[in-house]
Tab-separated table of C-alpha atoms in Angstrom:
chain	number	residue	atom	x	y	z
A	185	UNK	CA	12.976	10.766	28.308
A	186	UNK	CA	9.474	9.391	28.157
A	187	UNK	CA	6.734	11.344	26.213
A	188	UNK	CA	3.046	10.546	26.056
A	189	UNK	CA	0.852	12.102	22.996
A	190	UNK	CA	-2.714	11.810	23.218
A	191	UNK	CA	-4.105	12.177	19.544
A	192	UNK	CA	-2.587	10.823	16.687
A	193	UNK	CA	-4.350	13.112	14.243
A	194	UNK	CA	-2.819	15.847	11.476
A	195	UNK	CA	-1.032	17.432	14.486
A	196	UNK	CA	-0.293	14.710	16.727
A	197	UNK	CA	1.383	12.024	15.048
A	198	UNK	CA	3.774	14.476	12.972
A	199	UNK	CA	4.762	15.756	16.344
A	200	UNK	CA	4.974	12.558	18.121
A	201	UNK	CA	7.314	11.440	15.351
A	202	UNK	CA	9.469	14.354	15.186
A	203	UNK	CA	10.185	13.918	19.080
A	204	UNK	CA	10.687	10.402	18.639
A	205	UNK	CA	13.492	11.219	16.178
A	206	UNK	CA	15.288	13.020	18.685
A	207	UNK	CA	15.850	9.907	20.918
A	208	UNK	CA	12.895	10.519	23.237
A	209	UNK	CA	10.752	7.047	23.866
A	210	UNK	CA	7.172	8.010	22.670
A	211	UNK	CA	3.942	6.464	23.126
A	212	UNK	CA	1.242	7.956	21.097
A	213	UNK	CA	-2.193	7.398	22.083
A	214	UNK	CA	-5.269	7.031	19.903
A	215	UNK	CA	-8.850	5.852	20.339
A	216	UNK	CA	-9.075	4.479	17.123
A	217	UNK	CA	-7.810	0.725	17.029
A	218	UNK	CA	-6.991	1.155	13.345
A	219	UNK	CA	-4.848	3.809	13.997
A	220	UNK	CA	-2.785	2.445	16.294
A	221	UNK	CA	-2.263	-0.977	14.214
A	222	UNK	CA	-1.390	1.280	11.175
A	223	UNK	CA	1.345	3.312	13.133
A	224	UNK	CA	2.678	0.199	14.676
A	225	UNK	CA	3.258	-1.272	11.359
A	226	UNK	CA	5.307	1.765	10.312
A	227	UNK	CA	2.618	3.186	7.873
A	228	UNK	CA	0.580	6.379	8.670
A	229	UNK	CA	-3.359	7.357	8.313
A	230	UNK	CA	-3.470	10.355	6.638
A	231	UNK	CA	-1.569	12.428	3.910
A	232	UNK	CA	1.452	14.256	4.649
A	233	UNK	CA	5.030	14.604	2.831
A	234	UNK	CA	7.858	12.882	4.317
A	235	UNK	CA	5.968	11.686	7.513
A	236	UNK	CA	5.786	7.952	6.382
A	237	UNK	CA	9.267	7.722	5.876
A	238	UNK	CA	9.873	9.260	9.256
A	239	UNK	CA	6.883	6.829	11.121
A	240	UNK	CA	8.396	3.858	9.501
A	241	UNK	CA	12.048	4.642	11.010
A	242	UNK	CA	11.277	5.490	14.391
A	243	UNK	CA	8.583	2.903	14.495
A	244	UNK	CA	11.480	0.546	13.289
A	245	UNK	CA	13.975	2.019	16.027
A	246	UNK	CA	11.613	1.491	18.762
A	247	UNK	CA	11.186	5.134	19.633
A	248	UNK	CA	7.428	5.524	18.441
A	249	UNK	CA	4.874	3.295	19.484
A	250	UNK	CA	1.033	3.463	19.452
A	251	UNK	CA	-1.617	2.545	22.036
A	252	UNK	CA	-4.774	2.589	23.003
A	253	UNK	CA	-4.117	4.056	26.728
A	254	UNK	CA	-1.567	6.029	28.047
A	255	UNK	CA	1.245	4.960	30.349
A	256	UNK	CA	3.617	6.415	32.639
A	257	UNK	CA	6.120	9.306	31.662
A	258	UNK	CA	7.916	12.205	32.033
A	259	UNK	CA	5.722	14.533	29.750
A	260	UNK	CA	2.141	14.569	28.163
A	261	UNK	CA	0.823	16.140	25.149
A	262	UNK	CA	-3.040	16.680	24.825
A	263	UNK	CA	-3.448	17.146	21.198
A	264	UNK	CA	-6.869	16.112	20.473
A	265	UNK	CA	-9.794	18.214	18.398
A	266	UNK	CA	-11.772	20.968	19.911
A	267	UNK	CA	-14.834	21.218	17.627
A	268	UNK	CA	-17.618	23.805	18.279
A	269	UNK	CA	-21.116	22.954	19.557
A	270	UNK	CA	-24.561	24.162	17.653
A	271	UNK	CA	-24.487	27.460	19.747
A	272	UNK	CA	-20.702	28.054	18.360
A	273	UNK	CA	-19.556	27.586	21.849
A	274	UNK	CA	-15.983	25.546	21.995
A	275	UNK	CA	-16.378	21.991	22.867
A	276	UNK	CA	-13.745	20.980	25.229
A	277	UNK	CA	-14.905	17.523	25.993
A	278	UNK	CA	-12.251	15.818	24.146
A	279	UNK	CA	-9.572	17.813	25.860
A	280	UNK	CA	-11.018	16.837	29.196
A	281	UNK	CA	-11.564	13.266	28.185
A	282	UNK	CA	-7.897	13.137	27.228
A	283	UNK	CA	-6.613	14.939	30.412
A	284	UNK	CA	-8.281	12.338	32.207
A	285	UNK	CA	-6.963	9.545	30.538
A	286	UNK	CA	-3.268	10.743	31.849
A	287	UNK	CA	-4.483	11.677	35.320
A	288	UNK	CA	-3.555	8.148	36.895
A	289	UNK	CA	-0.006	8.050	35.174
A	290	UNK	CA	0.944	11.484	36.514
A	291	UNK	CA	3.688	11.927	39.105
A	292	UNK	CA	5.615	14.692	40.440
A	293	UNK	CA	7.796	16.751	38.363
A	294	UNK	CA	5.890	15.692	35.258
A	295	UNK	CA	5.437	18.018	32.410
A	296	UNK	CA	1.851	18.477	31.062
A	297	UNK	CA	1.028	20.508	27.683
A	298	UNK	CA	-2.174	21.276	25.848
A	299	UNK	CA	-1.445	21.682	22.111
A	300	UNK	CA	-5.372	21.742	21.129
A	301	UNK	CA	-6.818	25.052	20.436
A	302	UNK	CA	-8.684	26.160	23.184
A	303	UNK	CA	-10.678	28.848	24.759
A	304	UNK	CA	-9.239	31.348	27.182
A	305	UNK	CA	-8.577	29.963	30.640
A	306	UNK	CA	-8.751	26.201	29.323
A	307	UNK	CA	-5.340	25.493	30.869
A	308	UNK	CA	-6.263	26.595	34.129
A	309	UNK	CA	-9.843	24.622	33.903
A	310	UNK	CA	-7.861	21.451	33.159
A	311	UNK	CA	-5.379	22.216	35.970
A	312	UNK	CA	-8.238	22.360	38.393
A	313	UNK	CA	-9.733	19.089	37.081
A	314	UNK	CA	-6.273	17.358	37.559
A	315	UNK	CA	-5.575	18.709	40.874
A	316	UNK	CA	-9.349	17.814	42.123
A	317	UNK	CA	-8.603	14.392	40.757
A	318	UNK	CA	-4.925	14.355	42.471
A	319	UNK	CA	-4.909	16.836	45.067
A	320	UNK	CA	-1.467	15.714	46.005
A	321	UNK	CA	0.280	16.919	42.791
A	322	UNK	CA	-1.083	20.655	43.255
A	323	UNK	CA	2.103	22.887	42.645
A	324	UNK	CA	4.232	19.604	42.159
A	325	UNK	CA	3.853	19.245	38.445
A	326	UNK	CA	4.130	21.613	35.462
A	327	UNK	CA	1.161	22.584	33.229
A	328	UNK	CA	1.541	24.554	29.983
A	329	UNK	CA	-0.376	25.546	26.957
A	330	UNK	CA	1.683	25.596	23.488
A	331	UNK	CA	-0.507	26.209	20.625
A	332	UNK	CA	0.757	24.287	17.209
A	333	UNK	CA	1.279	26.372	14.173
A	334	UNK	CA	1.440	23.554	11.589
A	335	UNK	CA	0.059	23.928	7.797
A	336	UNK	CA	-0.850	20.592	6.691
A	337	UNK	CA	1.382	19.511	3.850
A	338	UNK	CA	4.116	21.313	5.390
A	339	UNK	CA	3.787	19.946	9.021
A	340	UNK	CA	7.342	18.661	9.633
A	341	UNK	CA	9.173	21.642	8.539
A	342	UNK	CA	6.879	23.822	10.499
A	343	UNK	CA	7.170	21.759	13.558
A	344	UNK	CA	10.899	21.936	13.666
A	345	UNK	CA	11.096	25.688	12.316
A	346	UNK	CA	8.182	27.748	13.290
A	347	UNK	CA	8.573	29.795	16.589
A	348	UNK	CA	6.484	28.705	19.261
A	349	UNK	CA	4.185	30.367	22.005
A	350	UNK	CA	4.423	28.614	25.213
A	351	UNK	CA	2.097	29.883	28.058
A	352	UNK	CA	2.370	28.218	31.532
A	353	UNK	CA	0.229	28.344	34.630
A	354	UNK	CA	3.170	29.831	36.384
A	355	UNK	CA	6.713	30.864	34.924
A	356	UNK	CA	8.253	27.568	36.359
A	357	UNK	CA	5.747	25.720	33.951
A	358	UNK	CA	6.710	27.659	31.020
A	359	UNK	CA	10.193	27.130	31.553
A	360	UNK	CA	9.667	23.391	31.938
A	361	UNK	CA	7.901	23.499	28.664
A	362	UNK	CA	10.532	25.333	26.816
A	363	UNK	CA	13.385	23.063	27.777
A	364	UNK	CA	11.396	20.157	26.252
A	365	UNK	CA	10.544	22.013	22.924
A	366	UNK	CA	14.037	23.174	22.509
A	367	UNK	CA	15.098	19.507	21.915
A	368	UNK	CA	12.934	19.442	18.339
A	369	UNK	CA	12.265	23.046	17.805
A	370	UNK	CA	14.821	25.244	15.753
A	371	UNK	CA	12.061	28.362	15.814
A	372	UNK	CA	12.308	30.908	18.732
A	373	UNK	CA	10.491	29.916	21.867
A	374	UNK	CA	8.303	32.586	23.141
A	375	UNK	CA	7.418	32.367	26.999
A	376	UNK	CA	4.300	33.849	28.288
A	377	UNK	CA	1.213	33.154	30.381
A	378	UNK	CA	-1.556	30.262	29.390
A	379	UNK	CA	-4.268	32.920	28.844
A	380	UNK	CA	-2.273	34.709	26.418
A	381	UNK	CA	-1.015	31.626	24.551
A	382	UNK	CA	-4.968	30.720	24.426
A	383	UNK	CA	-5.535	33.834	23.069
A	384	UNK	CA	-2.901	34.304	20.666
A	385	UNK	CA	-3.754	30.879	18.617
A	386	UNK	CA	-7.397	32.148	18.439
A	387	UNK	CA	-6.259	35.638	17.359
A	388	UNK	CA	-3.867	34.390	14.705
A	389	UNK	CA	-6.357	32.274	13.264
A	390	UNK	CA	-9.408	34.926	13.392
A	391	UNK	CA	-6.779	37.409	11.636
A	392	UNK	CA	-6.291	34.868	8.961
A	393	UNK	CA	-10.357	34.321	8.686
A	394	UNK	CA	-10.637	38.027	8.555
A	395	UNK	CA	-8.060	38.808	5.723
A	396	UNK	CA	-9.699	35.702	3.751
A	397	UNK	CA	-13.198	37.133	3.967
A	398	UNK	CA	-12.113	40.235	2.767
A	399	UNK	CA	-10.716	38.479	-0.500
A	400	UNK	CA	-14.153	36.397	-0.713
A	401	UNK	CA	-16.123	39.438	-0.215
A	402	UNK	CA	-13.951	40.982	-3.126
A	403	UNK	CA	-14.493	37.919	-5.297
A	404	UNK	CA	-18.446	38.458	-5.038
A	405	UNK	CA	-18.181	41.949	-5.637
A	406	UNK	CA	-15.869	41.595	-8.713
A	407	UNK	CA	-18.320	39.217	-10.180
A	408	UNK	CA	-21.233	41.587	-10.018
A	409	UNK	CA	-19.161	44.167	-11.726
A	410	UNK	CA	-17.637	42.089	-14.322
A	411	UNK	CA	-13.988	42.168	-12.971
A	412	UNK	CA	-11.485	39.682	-13.196
A	413	UNK	CA	-10.597	39.274	-9.375
A	414	UNK	CA	-7.614	37.555	-9.910
A	415	UNK	CA	-6.093	39.995	-12.294
A	416	UNK	CA	-7.315	43.058	-9.801
A	417	UNK	CA	-5.725	41.306	-6.751
A	418	UNK	CA	-2.594	40.745	-8.600
A	419	UNK	CA	-2.582	44.496	-9.528
A	420	UNK	CA	-3.239	45.435	-6.047
A	421	UNK	CA	-0.637	43.575	-4.549
A	422	UNK	CA	1.731	45.810	-6.171
A	423	UNK	CA	1.223	48.586	-3.773
A	424	UNK	CA	4.160	48.399	-1.143
A	425	UNK	CA	1.405	47.849	1.876
A	426	UNK	CA	-1.208	45.652	0.195
A	427	UNK	CA	-1.016	41.979	0.447
A	428	UNK	CA	-4.409	40.835	-0.641
A	429	UNK	CA	-5.237	36.880	-0.215
A	430	UNK	CA	-6.402	34.693	-2.638
A	431	UNK	CA	-10.061	34.187	-2.683
A	432	UNK	CA	-11.994	30.348	-2.503
A	433	UNK	CA	-14.789	28.542	-2.227
A	434	UNK	CA	-15.077	29.315	1.687
A	435	UNK	CA	-12.956	28.403	4.406
A	436	UNK	CA	-12.654	25.084	6.131
A	437	UNK	CA	-10.293	23.069	8.082
A	438	UNK	CA	-10.282	22.700	12.044
A	439	UNK	CA	-8.570	25.966	12.763
A	440	UNK	CA	-9.513	28.692	10.597
A	441	UNK	CA	-13.431	27.790	10.401
A	442	UNK	CA	-13.361	27.205	13.875
A	443	UNK	CA	-11.419	29.003	16.281
A	444	UNK	CA	-12.784	32.575	15.649
A	445	UNK	CA	-16.207	31.433	17.182
A	446	UNK	CA	-14.344	30.713	20.441
A	447	UNK	CA	-13.608	34.394	20.508
A	448	UNK	CA	-17.175	35.486	19.426
A	449	UNK	CA	-18.963	33.004	21.894
A	450	UNK	CA	-17.184	34.457	24.797
A	451	UNK	CA	-17.171	38.226	23.789
A	452	UNK	CA	-20.135	38.823	21.509
A	453	UNK	CA	-20.571	42.467	22.056
A	454	UNK	CA	-16.608	43.060	21.358
A	455	UNK	CA	-15.906	40.650	18.554
A	456	UNK	CA	-18.016	42.111	15.672
A	457	UNK	CA	-15.293	42.218	12.818
A	458	UNK	CA	-14.640	38.426	13.834
A	459	UNK	CA	-18.241	37.590	13.963
A	460	UNK	CA	-18.988	39.117	9.917
A	461	UNK	CA	-15.871	37.720	8.491
A	462	UNK	CA	-16.846	34.435	9.868
A	463	UNK	CA	-20.361	34.792	8.427
A	464	UNK	CA	-18.751	36.445	5.336
A	465	UNK	CA	-16.504	33.076	4.872
A	466	UNK	CA	-19.747	30.537	5.427
A	467	UNK	CA	-21.735	32.764	3.032
A	468	UNK	CA	-19.074	32.281	0.341
A	469	UNK	CA	-19.605	28.691	-0.093
A	470	UNK	CA	-23.386	29.583	-0.410
A	471	UNK	CA	-22.527	31.828	-3.233
A	472	UNK	CA	-20.418	29.275	-4.895
A	473	UNK	CA	-23.331	26.550	-4.835
A	474	UNK	CA	-25.738	28.984	-6.044
A	475	UNK	CA	-23.656	29.689	-9.050
A	476	UNK	CA	-23.239	26.165	-9.597
A	477	UNK	CA	-26.964	25.646	-9.780
A	478	UNK	CA	-27.545	28.764	-11.944
A	479	UNK	CA	-25.404	27.360	-14.308
A	480	UNK	CA	-27.116	24.277	-14.263
A	481	UNK	CA	-30.732	25.865	-14.930
A	482	UNK	CA	-29.138	27.967	-17.933
A	483	UNK	CA	-27.559	24.834	-19.267
A	484	UNK	CA	-31.300	23.057	-18.925
A	485	UNK	CA	-32.746	25.746	-20.809
A	486	UNK	CA	-30.508	25.929	-23.363
A	487	UNK	CA	-30.003	22.240	-24.293
A	488	UNK	CA	-33.248	20.868	-22.962
A	489	UNK	CA	-30.837	18.227	-21.057
A	490	UNK	CA	-29.559	17.673	-17.432
A	491	UNK	CA	-26.251	18.642	-17.331
A	492	UNK	CA	-23.140	16.349	-16.190
A	493	UNK	CA	-21.261	18.691	-13.445
A	494	UNK	CA	-17.883	17.937	-11.790
A	495	UNK	CA	-17.498	19.583	-8.358
A	496	UNK	CA	-13.463	19.305	-8.592
A	497	UNK	CA	-11.993	18.912	-4.863
A	498	UNK	CA	-13.425	18.069	-1.288
A	499	UNK	CA	-10.427	18.639	0.517
A	500	UNK	CA	-10.554	22.118	2.576
A	501	UNK	CA	-7.292	23.268	0.956
A	502	UNK	CA	-4.896	22.210	-1.527
A	503	UNK	CA	-2.816	19.107	-2.099
A	504	UNK	CA	-4.139	17.404	1.374
A	505	UNK	CA	-6.740	14.740	2.209
A	506	UNK	CA	-7.862	16.581	5.389
A	507	UNK	CA	-11.916	16.937	4.705
A	508	UNK	CA	-12.723	18.725	8.260
A	509	UNK	CA	-15.097	21.546	8.056
A	510	UNK	CA	-14.735	21.490	4.329
A	511	UNK	CA	-16.599	24.271	1.959
A	512	UNK	CA	-16.056	22.040	-0.652
A	513	UNK	CA	-17.834	18.793	0.775
A	514	UNK	CA	-20.981	21.346	1.479
A	515	UNK	CA	-21.100	22.962	-1.855
A	516	UNK	CA	-20.793	19.214	-3.470
A	517	UNK	CA	-23.771	17.832	-1.258
A	518	UNK	CA	-25.875	20.900	-2.151
A	519	UNK	CA	-25.534	20.288	-6.017
A	520	UNK	CA	-26.310	16.775	-5.335
A	521	UNK	CA	-29.313	17.485	-3.555
A	522	UNK	CA	-30.860	20.514	-5.061
A	523	UNK	CA	-30.014	19.908	-8.719
A	524	UNK	CA	-31.449	17.349	-11.373
A	525	UNK	CA	-27.521	17.133	-12.722
A	526	UNK	CA	-25.390	14.061	-12.722
A	527	UNK	CA	-22.732	15.107	-10.407
A	528	UNK	CA	-19.114	13.922	-10.587
A	529	UNK	CA	-17.399	14.077	-7.583
A	530	UNK	CA	-13.445	14.425	-7.627
A	531	UNK	CA	-10.896	14.196	-5.178
A	532	UNK	CA	-7.526	12.980	-5.940
A	533	UNK	CA	-6.029	13.043	-2.428
A	534	UNK	CA	-8.788	10.359	-1.239
A	535	UNK	CA	-9.128	6.753	-2.607
A	536	UNK	CA	-12.919	6.395	-1.315
A	537	UNK	CA	-15.593	8.290	0.433
A	538	UNK	CA	-18.168	6.917	2.605
A	539	UNK	CA	-20.717	9.562	1.344
A	540	UNK	CA	-19.903	10.167	-2.203
A	541	UNK	CA	-18.673	7.887	-5.106
A	542	UNK	CA	-14.954	9.418	-6.748
A	543	UNK	CA	-14.544	9.966	-9.972
A	544	UNK	CA	-11.014	10.208	-11.627
A	545	UNK	CA	-10.271	13.959	-12.230
A	546	UNK	CA	-9.199	13.892	-15.799
A	547	UNK	CA	-12.288	11.579	-16.568
A	548	UNK	CA	-14.595	13.952	-14.794
A	549	UNK	CA	-12.811	17.148	-16.991
A	550	UNK	CA	-13.535	15.195	-19.901
A	551	UNK	CA	-17.045	13.963	-19.549
A	552	UNK	CA	-18.763	16.967	-17.428
A	553	UNK	CA	-20.443	19.856	-19.031
A	554	UNK	CA	-19.883	22.317	-16.316
A	555	UNK	CA	-16.782	22.194	-14.015
A	556	UNK	CA	-16.494	23.761	-10.823
A	557	UNK	CA	-13.094	24.067	-9.504
A	558	UNK	CA	-13.776	24.211	-5.271
A	559	UNK	CA	-9.744	23.472	-4.659
A	560	UNK	CA	-6.525	24.184	-6.238
A	561	UNK	CA	-5.055	21.098	-6.065
A	562	UNK	CA	-1.986	20.650	-8.166
A	563	UNK	CA	-3.128	17.800	-10.146
A	564	UNK	CA	-6.240	20.450	-11.707
A	565	UNK	CA	-3.416	22.979	-12.588
A	566	UNK	CA	-1.975	20.654	-15.136
A	567	UNK	CA	-5.538	20.739	-17.046
A	568	UNK	CA	-5.733	22.878	-20.291
A	569	UNK	CA	-8.568	25.296	-20.392
A	570	UNK	CA	-11.494	24.053	-22.187
A	571	UNK	CA	-13.689	26.862	-23.875
A	572	UNK	CA	-16.126	24.543	-24.956
A	573	UNK	CA	-17.510	23.966	-21.457
A	574	UNK	CA	-18.774	26.021	-18.696
A	575	UNK	CA	-15.725	26.806	-16.206
A	576	UNK	CA	-16.660	28.238	-12.615
A	577	UNK	CA	-13.052	28.575	-11.338
A	578	UNK	CA	-13.476	29.563	-7.624
A	579	UNK	CA	-9.850	28.847	-6.745
A	580	UNK	CA	-7.795	30.445	-9.505
A	581	UNK	CA	-6.782	27.287	-11.495
A	582	UNK	CA	-6.726	29.021	-14.481
A	583	UNK	CA	-5.454	32.743	-12.946
A	584	UNK	CA	-2.311	34.137	-14.999
């Protein structure tokens, strides 16, 4: 069996490598020549535990190769980003482009699966796009939607063990897709229709966003009330039916920070809580930035000099190198542009950044007057609390 994966990012590459490890001949397609060359050299371009060893092995065994163009196969998978436009409506142009790239290689009996997070009815629209280009394939190929459920930093385990929702444009397509996923997924495979599967993915991330918004709102209330939010949450969570999440500096990443808008933009009158949660989590980033700027002003008034500020972390979550939609990156940019402070930018999971000059985390912690912990990286948790410095702990580095 041969499979083509279009998109070799944080989800596409781990999935392609895992499938290749099952003896399936996999061609991974990406528009970036550097990504293609890196993978064909048996290396990876992202930070993901154990992925490097797996890619090295399957490339050496010949079951995984990378290419700039698709080729004929038995199964095709679309795993590309779906950002939103300025009006918060989904931009499915990457999905459309990826689908069109494989249309010339489709043949009767093929499986075509979209994994990219998409608005409801996207799979059906892409099916019509395929049939328009290749009318002879109508009702002759199997088309399904199967959203990924991957936590960056634990991708391989979750790809193999998480349950998967598989929505076909018809029951036969769902069953065909399930047969493929059974080859590498140990979790339960849950068949449904494409629209339900699409809404399920958006619902999962919107639910998380609402829960995080509650924690973030609570953290701002506690700051005003003079209550330690970490102690409060730990105490409240002893209730048998309460499970409050940890607050942070906002919400980032290509899923939770984006997907709820797909529901809000399509159903603006109904999605009131989802919209408010999204606004709360966006506001939390501004609240954090404003808190740092206030600390800078107070330092200047007290010492008559400009402070050195360490912005600790740029990734959207702990212990990864993924900066997509990162609230920490936004906060850091605001401090640089709106204060007179010397700003030390720290991200231990990234070697270089095109916009920021990066500083070693130990050096920054030692040198800075104001420490703003924006991401709970494991390196930061090993630091000793320094009472001589102004510490703004937005992510619970020093919580009990």
